[in-house]
CSV table of C-alpha atoms and ligand atoms in Angstrom, one decimal:
chain,number,residue,atom,x,y,z
A,77,MET,CA,-15.9,27.5,15.7
A,78,ILE,CA,-14.5,27.9,12.2
A,79,LYS,CA,-14.5,31.6,11.0
A,80,LYS,CA,-13.8,30.9,7.3
A,81,ILE,CA,-15.8,28.6,4.9
A,82,GLU,CA,-14.8,27.6,1.5
A,83,ILE,CA,-17.7,27.1,-0.8
A,84,VAL,CA,-17.0,24.7,-3.7
A,85,GLU,CA,-19.3,25.6,-6.6
A,86,VAL,CA,-20.4,22.4,-8.3
A,87,GLY,CA,-23.2,23.7,-10.5
A,88,PRO,CA,-21.2,23.5,-13.8
A,89,ARG,CA,-20.8,19.8,-13.2
A,90,ASP,CA,-23.5,18.5,-10.8
A,91,GLY,CA,-26.1,21.0,-12.1
A,92,PHE,CA,-25.4,20.9,-15.8
A,93,GLN,CA,-25.2,17.1,-15.8
A,94,SER,CA,-28.9,17.0,-15.0
A,95,ILE,CA,-29.8,19.4,-17.8
A,96,ALA,CA,-30.7,17.4,-21.0
A,97,THR,CA,-30.7,20.5,-23.3
A,98,PRO,CA,-27.2,21.1,-24.5
A,99,ILE,CA,-25.6,24.2,-23.0
A,100,SER,CA,-23.2,25.9,-25.5
A,101,THR,CA,-19.5,26.0,-24.6
A,102,ALA,CA,-19.5,29.8,-24.7
A,103,THR,CA,-22.4,29.9,-22.2
A,104,LYS,CA,-20.6,27.5,-19.8
A,105,ILE,CA,-17.4,29.5,-20.0
A,106,GLY,CA,-19.3,32.8,-19.4
A,107,LEU,CA,-21.1,31.4,-16.4
A,108,ILE,CA,-17.9,29.9,-14.9
A,109,LYS,CA,-16.1,33.2,-15.4
A,110,ASP,CA,-18.8,35.2,-13.7
A,111,LEU,CA,-19.1,32.7,-10.8
A,112,HIS,CA,-15.4,33.1,-10.3
A,113,ALA,CA,-15.7,36.9,-10.4
A,114,ALA,CA,-18.4,36.6,-7.7
A,115,GLY,CA,-15.7,35.2,-5.4
A,116,LEU,CA,-15.9,31.4,-6.0
A,117,GLN,CA,-12.3,30.3,-6.3
A,118,ARG,CA,-13.0,26.5,-6.6
A,119,ILE,CA,-15.5,25.3,-9.2
A,120,GLU,CA,-16.3,21.8,-10.4
A,121,ILE,CA,-16.4,22.6,-14.2
A,122,GLY,CA,-17.4,19.2,-15.6
A,123,SER,CA,-16.6,15.5,-16.0
A,124,PHE,CA,-14.2,13.5,-18.1
A,125,VAL,CA,-16.7,10.7,-19.0
A,126,SER,CA,-17.9,8.9,-22.1
A,127,LYS,CA,-19.1,11.6,-24.5
A,128,SER,CA,-21.9,9.4,-25.7
A,129,ALA,CA,-23.1,8.6,-22.1
A,130,VAL,CA,-23.0,12.3,-21.0
A,131,PRO,CA,-23.1,14.5,-24.1
A,132,GLN,CA,-23.3,17.6,-21.9
A,133,PHE,CA,-19.6,17.2,-21.1
A,134,ALA,CA,-18.3,16.5,-24.6
A,135,ASP,CA,-16.6,19.9,-24.6
A,136,ILE,CA,-14.9,19.5,-21.2
A,137,ASP,CA,-11.4,19.9,-22.8
A,138,GLU,CA,-12.3,23.2,-24.2
A,139,VAL,CA,-14.0,24.5,-21.1
A,140,LEU,CA,-11.0,23.5,-19.0
A,141,LYS,CA,-8.6,25.2,-21.5
A,142,ALA,CA,-10.6,28.4,-21.5
A,143,THR,CA,-11.0,28.7,-17.7
A,144,ARG,CA,-7.9,27.2,-16.0
A,145,ASP,CA,-5.8,30.3,-16.2
A,146,PHE,CA,-8.3,32.7,-14.5
A,147,PRO,CA,-6.3,34.3,-11.7
A,148,GLY,CA,-6.4,32.3,-8.5
A,149,PHE,CA,-8.8,29.8,-10.1
A,150,ASP,CA,-8.9,26.1,-8.9
A,151,PRO,CA,-11.0,24.1,-11.4
A,152,GLN,CA,-12.0,20.6,-10.4
A,153,VAL,CA,-13.1,17.9,-12.8
A,154,LEU,CA,-14.8,14.6,-12.0
A,155,VAL,CA,-13.2,11.4,-13.2
A,156,PRO,CA,-15.0,8.0,-12.7
A,157,THR,CA,-11.9,5.8,-13.5
A,158,ALA,CA,-8.1,5.8,-13.5
A,159,ARG,CA,-8.2,5.9,-17.3
A,160,ARG,CA,-10.3,9.0,-17.3
A,161,ALA,CA,-8.0,10.6,-14.7
A,162,GLU,CA,-5.1,10.1,-17.2
A,163,GLU,CA,-7.2,11.8,-19.9
A,164,ALA,CA,-8.0,14.7,-17.6
A,165,ILE,CA,-4.3,15.2,-16.6
A,166,ALA,CA,-3.3,15.0,-20.2
A,167,ALA,CA,-5.8,17.8,-20.9
A,168,GLY,CA,-4.2,20.0,-18.1
A,169,ALA,CA,-6.4,19.2,-15.1
A,170,GLN,CA,-4.7,19.5,-11.7
A,171,HIS,CA,-7.6,18.9,-9.4
A,172,LEU,CA,-9.6,15.6,-9.8
A,173,VAL,CA,-12.8,14.4,-8.1
A,174,PHE,CA,-13.2,10.6,-7.8
A,175,VAL,CA,-16.5,9.2,-6.6
A,176,LEU,CA,-17.6,6.0,-5.1
A,177,SER,CA,-20.6,4.9,-2.9
A,178,VAL,CA,-20.9,3.2,0.4
A,179,SER,CA,-24.0,1.3,-0.9
A,180,GLU,CA,-23.3,-1.6,-3.2
A,181,ARG,CA,-26.4,-1.1,-5.3
A,182,HIS,CA,-25.8,2.7,-5.7
A,183,ASN,CA,-22.2,2.1,-6.8
A,184,GLN,CA,-23.2,-0.5,-9.3
A,185,SER,CA,-25.8,1.8,-10.8
A,186,ASN,CA,-23.5,4.8,-10.8
A,187,VAL,CA,-20.2,3.4,-11.9
A,188,ARG,CA,-21.0,-0.3,-12.6
A,189,ARG,CA,-18.6,-1.7,-10.1
A,190,SER,CA,-18.8,-3.0,-6.5
A,191,PRO,CA,-17.5,-0.6,-3.9
A,192,SER,CA,-14.4,-2.8,-3.4
A,193,GLU,CA,-13.6,-2.7,-7.1
A,194,SER,CA,-13.9,1.1,-6.9
A,195,VAL,CA,-11.5,1.2,-3.9
A,196,ALA,CA,-9.0,-0.7,-6.1
A,197,GLU,CA,-9.6,1.7,-9.0
A,198,TYR,CA,-9.0,4.6,-6.7
A,199,GLY,CA,-5.7,3.0,-5.4
A,200,ARG,CA,-4.5,2.6,-9.1
A,201,MET,CA,-5.5,6.2,-9.9
A,202,VAL,CA,-3.6,7.8,-6.9
A,203,LYS,CA,-0.5,5.8,-7.7
A,204,GLN,CA,-0.1,7.3,-11.2
A,205,LEU,CA,-0.8,10.9,-10.3
A,206,PRO,CA,1.7,13.6,-11.1
A,207,SER,CA,3.0,15.0,-7.8
A,208,MET,CA,1.1,18.3,-7.7
A,209,THR,CA,-2.3,16.8,-8.4
A,210,LYS,CA,-5.0,17.5,-5.8
A,211,ILE,CA,-7.7,15.0,-5.1
A,212,ARG,CA,-11.3,15.3,-3.8
A,213,LEU,CA,-12.7,11.9,-2.9
A,214,ASN,CA,-16.5,12.0,-2.8
A,215,ILE,CA,-18.3,9.3,-0.8
A,216,ALA,CA,-21.8,9.0,-2.3
A,217,THR,CA,-24.6,7.5,-0.1
A,218,ALA,CA,-22.4,8.3,3.0
A,219,PHE,CA,-25.6,8.8,5.0
A,220,ASP,CA,-28.5,7.4,2.9
A,221,CYS,CA,-29.1,5.4,-0.2
A,222,PRO,CA,-32.0,5.7,-2.6
A,223,TYR,CA,-32.3,1.9,-2.8
A,224,ASP,CA,-31.2,0.7,0.6
A,225,GLY,CA,-32.2,3.6,2.9
A,226,GLN,CA,-30.1,4.8,5.8
A,227,MET,CA,-26.4,3.8,5.8
A,228,SER,CA,-25.0,3.1,9.2
A,229,ILE,CA,-22.1,5.1,10.5
A,230,GLU,CA,-20.2,1.8,10.8
A,231,ALA,CA,-20.7,1.0,7.1
A,232,THR,CA,-19.4,4.4,6.0
A,233,LEU,CA,-16.4,4.2,8.4
A,234,ALA,CA,-15.6,0.7,7.1
A,235,LEU,CA,-15.4,2.0,3.5
A,236,LEU,CA,-13.3,5.0,4.6
A,237,ASP,CA,-10.9,2.6,6.5
A,238,GLN,CA,-10.0,1.2,3.1
A,239,LEU,CA,-9.5,4.6,1.4
A,240,VAL,CA,-8.0,7.1,3.8
A,241,ASP,CA,-4.5,5.6,3.8
A,242,LEU,CA,-4.3,5.3,0.0
A,243,MET,CA,-3.8,9.1,-0.1
A,244,PRO,CA,-3.9,10.7,3.3
A,245,GLU,CA,-3.7,14.2,1.8
A,246,ALA,CA,-6.9,13.8,-0.2
A,247,GLU,CA,-9.9,15.9,0.7
A,248,ILE,CA,-12.8,13.7,1.5
A,249,GLY,CA,-16.4,14.8,0.7
A,250,LEU,CA,-19.3,13.1,2.5
A,251,CYS,CA,-22.3,13.3,0.2
A,252,ASP,CA,-26.0,13.2,1.2
A,253,THR,CA,-27.0,11.7,-2.1
A,254,THR,CA,-30.8,11.6,-1.4
A,255,GLY,CA,-31.2,14.8,0.7
A,256,ARG,CA,-32.8,12.7,3.4
A,257,VAL,CA,-30.2,12.9,6.1
A,258,THR,CA,-31.0,14.9,9.3
A,259,PRO,CA,-28.6,17.2,11.2
A,260,ASP,CA,-28.0,14.8,14.1
A,261,HIS,CA,-26.7,12.1,11.7
A,262,VAL,CA,-24.5,14.7,9.8
A,263,GLU,CA,-22.9,15.8,13.1
A,264,LYS,CA,-22.4,12.3,14.4
A,265,LEU,CA,-20.7,11.0,11.2
A,266,PHE,CA,-18.3,13.9,10.8
A,267,SER,CA,-17.4,13.8,14.5
A,268,ALA,CA,-16.7,10.1,14.2
A,269,CYS,CA,-14.4,10.8,11.1
A,270,PHE,CA,-12.5,13.6,12.9
A,271,GLU,CA,-12.0,11.3,15.8
A,272,ARG,CA,-10.9,8.3,13.8
A,273,TYR,CA,-8.8,9.8,10.9
A,274,ARG,CA,-6.8,12.6,12.4
A,275,GLN,CA,-4.3,12.4,9.6
A,276,ALA,CA,-6.8,13.2,6.8
A,277,THR,CA,-6.2,16.9,6.0
A,278,SER,CA,-9.7,18.0,5.3
A,279,TRP,CA,-13.3,17.1,5.0
A,280,ALA,CA,-16.1,18.5,2.9
A,281,PHE,CA,-19.9,18.2,2.9
A,282,HIS,CA,-22.1,17.8,-0.2
A,283,ALA,CA,-25.7,18.6,0.8
A,284,HIS,CA,-28.9,18.2,-1.1
A,285,ASP,CA,-32.0,20.3,-0.4
A,286,THR,CA,-34.6,17.8,-1.7
A,287,TYR,CA,-36.5,17.7,1.6
A,288,GLY,CA,-35.8,21.2,2.7
A,289,LEU,CA,-33.0,20.2,5.1
A,290,GLY,CA,-30.0,21.4,3.1
A,291,LEU,CA,-29.0,24.5,5.2
A,292,LYS,CA,-29.8,22.8,8.5
A,293,ASN,CA,-27.4,19.9,7.5
A,294,VAL,CA,-24.8,22.4,6.3
A,295,THR,CA,-24.9,24.1,9.7
A,296,ALA,CA,-24.6,20.7,11.4
A,297,ALA,CA,-21.5,19.9,9.4
A,298,TRP,CA,-20.0,23.3,10.2
A,299,ARG,CA,-20.7,22.7,13.9
A,300,ALA,CA,-18.9,19.4,13.7
A,301,GLY,CA,-15.8,21.3,12.2
A,302,VAL,CA,-16.2,21.0,8.5
A,303,SER,CA,-15.0,24.1,6.6
A,304,VAL,CA,-15.6,23.1,2.9
A,305,ILE,CA,-19.1,23.0,1.6
A,306,ASP,CA,-20.3,22.0,-1.9
A,307,ALA,CA,-23.2,24.0,-3.4
A,308,SER,CA,-24.7,24.7,-6.8
A,309,PHE,CA,-25.6,28.2,-8.1
A,310,ALA,CA,-29.4,28.5,-8.4
A,311,GLY,CA,-29.6,25.1,-6.7
A,312,LEU,CA,-29.1,23.6,-10.1
A,313,GLY,CA,-29.3,19.8,-10.3
A,314,GLY,CA,-32.5,18.0,-10.0
A,315,CYS,CA,-32.7,14.8,-7.9
A,316,PRO,CA,-32.6,11.7,-10.2
A,317,PHE,CA,-34.2,9.7,-7.4
A,318,ALA,CA,-37.1,12.1,-6.8
A,319,PRO,CA,-38.0,13.4,-10.3
A,320,GLY,CA,-39.3,17.0,-10.1
A,321,ALA,CA,-37.7,17.6,-6.7
A,322,THR,CA,-34.8,20.1,-6.2
A,323,GLY,CA,-31.3,18.9,-5.9
A,324,ASN,CA,-28.1,20.5,-4.6
A,325,VAL,CA,-28.2,23.2,-1.9
A,326,ALA,CA,-28.0,26.6,-3.6
A,327,THR,CA,-24.7,28.5,-3.4
A,328,GLU,CA,-26.4,31.8,-2.7
A,329,ASP,CA,-28.3,30.2,0.2
A,330,VAL,CA,-25.1,28.9,1.7
A,331,ALA,CA,-23.3,32.2,1.2
A,332,TRP,CA,-26.3,34.0,2.8
A,333,LEU,CA,-26.3,31.7,5.8
A,334,PHE,CA,-22.6,32.1,6.6
A,335,GLN,CA,-22.5,35.8,5.8
A,336,GLY,CA,-25.4,36.2,8.3
A,337,MET,CA,-23.3,34.4,11.0
A,338,GLY,CA,-20.3,36.7,10.3
A,339,ILE,CA,-18.3,33.9,8.6
A,340,ASP,CA,-16.2,34.8,5.6
A,341,THR,CA,-17.0,32.9,2.4
A,342,GLY,CA,-15.3,35.4,0.0
A,343,VAL,CA,-18.6,35.5,-2.0
A,344,ASN,CA,-20.2,38.7,-3.3
A,345,ILE,CA,-23.9,37.7,-2.9
A,346,GLU,CA,-25.3,40.4,-5.2
A,347,LYS,CA,-23.0,39.4,-8.0
A,348,LEU,CA,-23.7,35.7,-7.4
A,349,VAL,CA,-27.5,36.2,-7.5
A,350,GLY,CA,-27.1,37.8,-10.9
A,351,VAL,CA,-25.3,34.7,-12.2
A,352,ALA,CA,-27.8,32.4,-10.4
A,353,GLN,CA,-30.7,34.1,-12.2
A,354,ARG,CA,-29.1,33.3,-15.5
A,355,GLY,CA,-28.5,29.7,-14.3
A,356,ALA,CA,-32.1,29.3,-13.3
A,357,ALA,CA,-33.2,30.5,-16.7
A,358,LEU,CA,-31.2,27.9,-18.7
A,359,PRO,CA,-33.6,25.9,-20.8
A,360,GLY,CA,-34.3,22.6,-19.1
A,361,ALA,CA,-32.9,23.7,-15.7
A,362,GLN,CA,-34.4,22.6,-12.4
A,363,SER,CA,-33.6,25.3,-10.0
A,364,GLY,CA,-33.9,25.5,-6.2
A,365,GLY,CA,-33.0,27.7,-3.2
A,366,ARG,CA,-34.7,30.7,-1.7
A,367,VAL,CA,-32.2,33.6,-1.5
A,368,ARG,CA,-32.2,34.3,-5.2
A,369,ASP,CA,-35.9,35.0,-5.3
A,370,ALA,CA,-35.9,36.8,-2.0
A,371,LEU,CA,-33.2,39.2,-3.0
A,372,ALA,CA,-34.8,39.8,-6.4
A,373,ALA,CA,-38.1,40.6,-4.7
A,374,ARG,CA,-36.4,42.9,-2.2
A,375,ASN,CA,-34.6,44.7,-4.9
A,376,ARG,CA,-38.0,45.2,-6.8
A,377,LEU,CA,-39.6,46.5,-3.6
A,378,THR,CA,-36.8,49.0,-3.1
A,379,LEU,CA,-37.2,50.3,-6.6
A,380,GLU,CA,-40.9,50.6,-6.2
A,381,THR,CA,-40.5,52.4,-2.9
A,382,ILE,CA,-38.1,55.0,-4.3
A,383,THR,CA,-39.8,55.7,-7.6
B,451,MG,MG1,-25.2,16.7,-6.0
């Protein structure tokens, strides 16, 4: 079993994206700085997208510039197209996240293209990358689609067959977009990927906790051999397909889980919980997770006991 897990903090992108109230550039930079100080080396800090479509990321250039030189920091930015990838690289990005869906309907609604058009776009993008650029390829609806229900393992593998060879060193993230996957399916799909694509360097899992299965699914991915887990501080990021429901699995919950199993994540949970409390308090934020409140309650209890 793997004894070291890398948690990729996606809150400043996946979480902030679902907050309609504008978050000031200074607040974003402060939160990213403190998440990094809590031990999170890799953080998805925003998206290069249309500023009118997603005003929350209108300041992505500035956020990238202010954070990219933190010592040992690996900032990721999301890019939906090859043209946005060029923009991100011109702004100094060195780690890009490209996303496409297994499901035709989800890809159309997310990026207004068919999955095969997105495959071609990804192919164009990787051809024009400067040599040191790192890529995370996120596969949305890898398990389940909000429109079409469960995605078969064969359907996801058929899409991956078209992608893996385009850039074998890319890290591939399988995303449970709806939060409806169950641990058996997580383990089965990752095991099938490890078996089929031995040349792909690494795999990641992006879990949602919408139905309370987030940590169970993360554990299943780890058991299958996955060592990179996406999570969002304070569980930020509501679920657009289940309004009012919680979204991403909370970083502090994932760190707590692995710490309890004696597996190194590099995260200082006490520090992280302090940042997560600020994240949960952002106006318009939909927060999730359990550990933040549990530790806050425990700390209160300790204070009352000793005073
Ligand atoms: Mg998410």
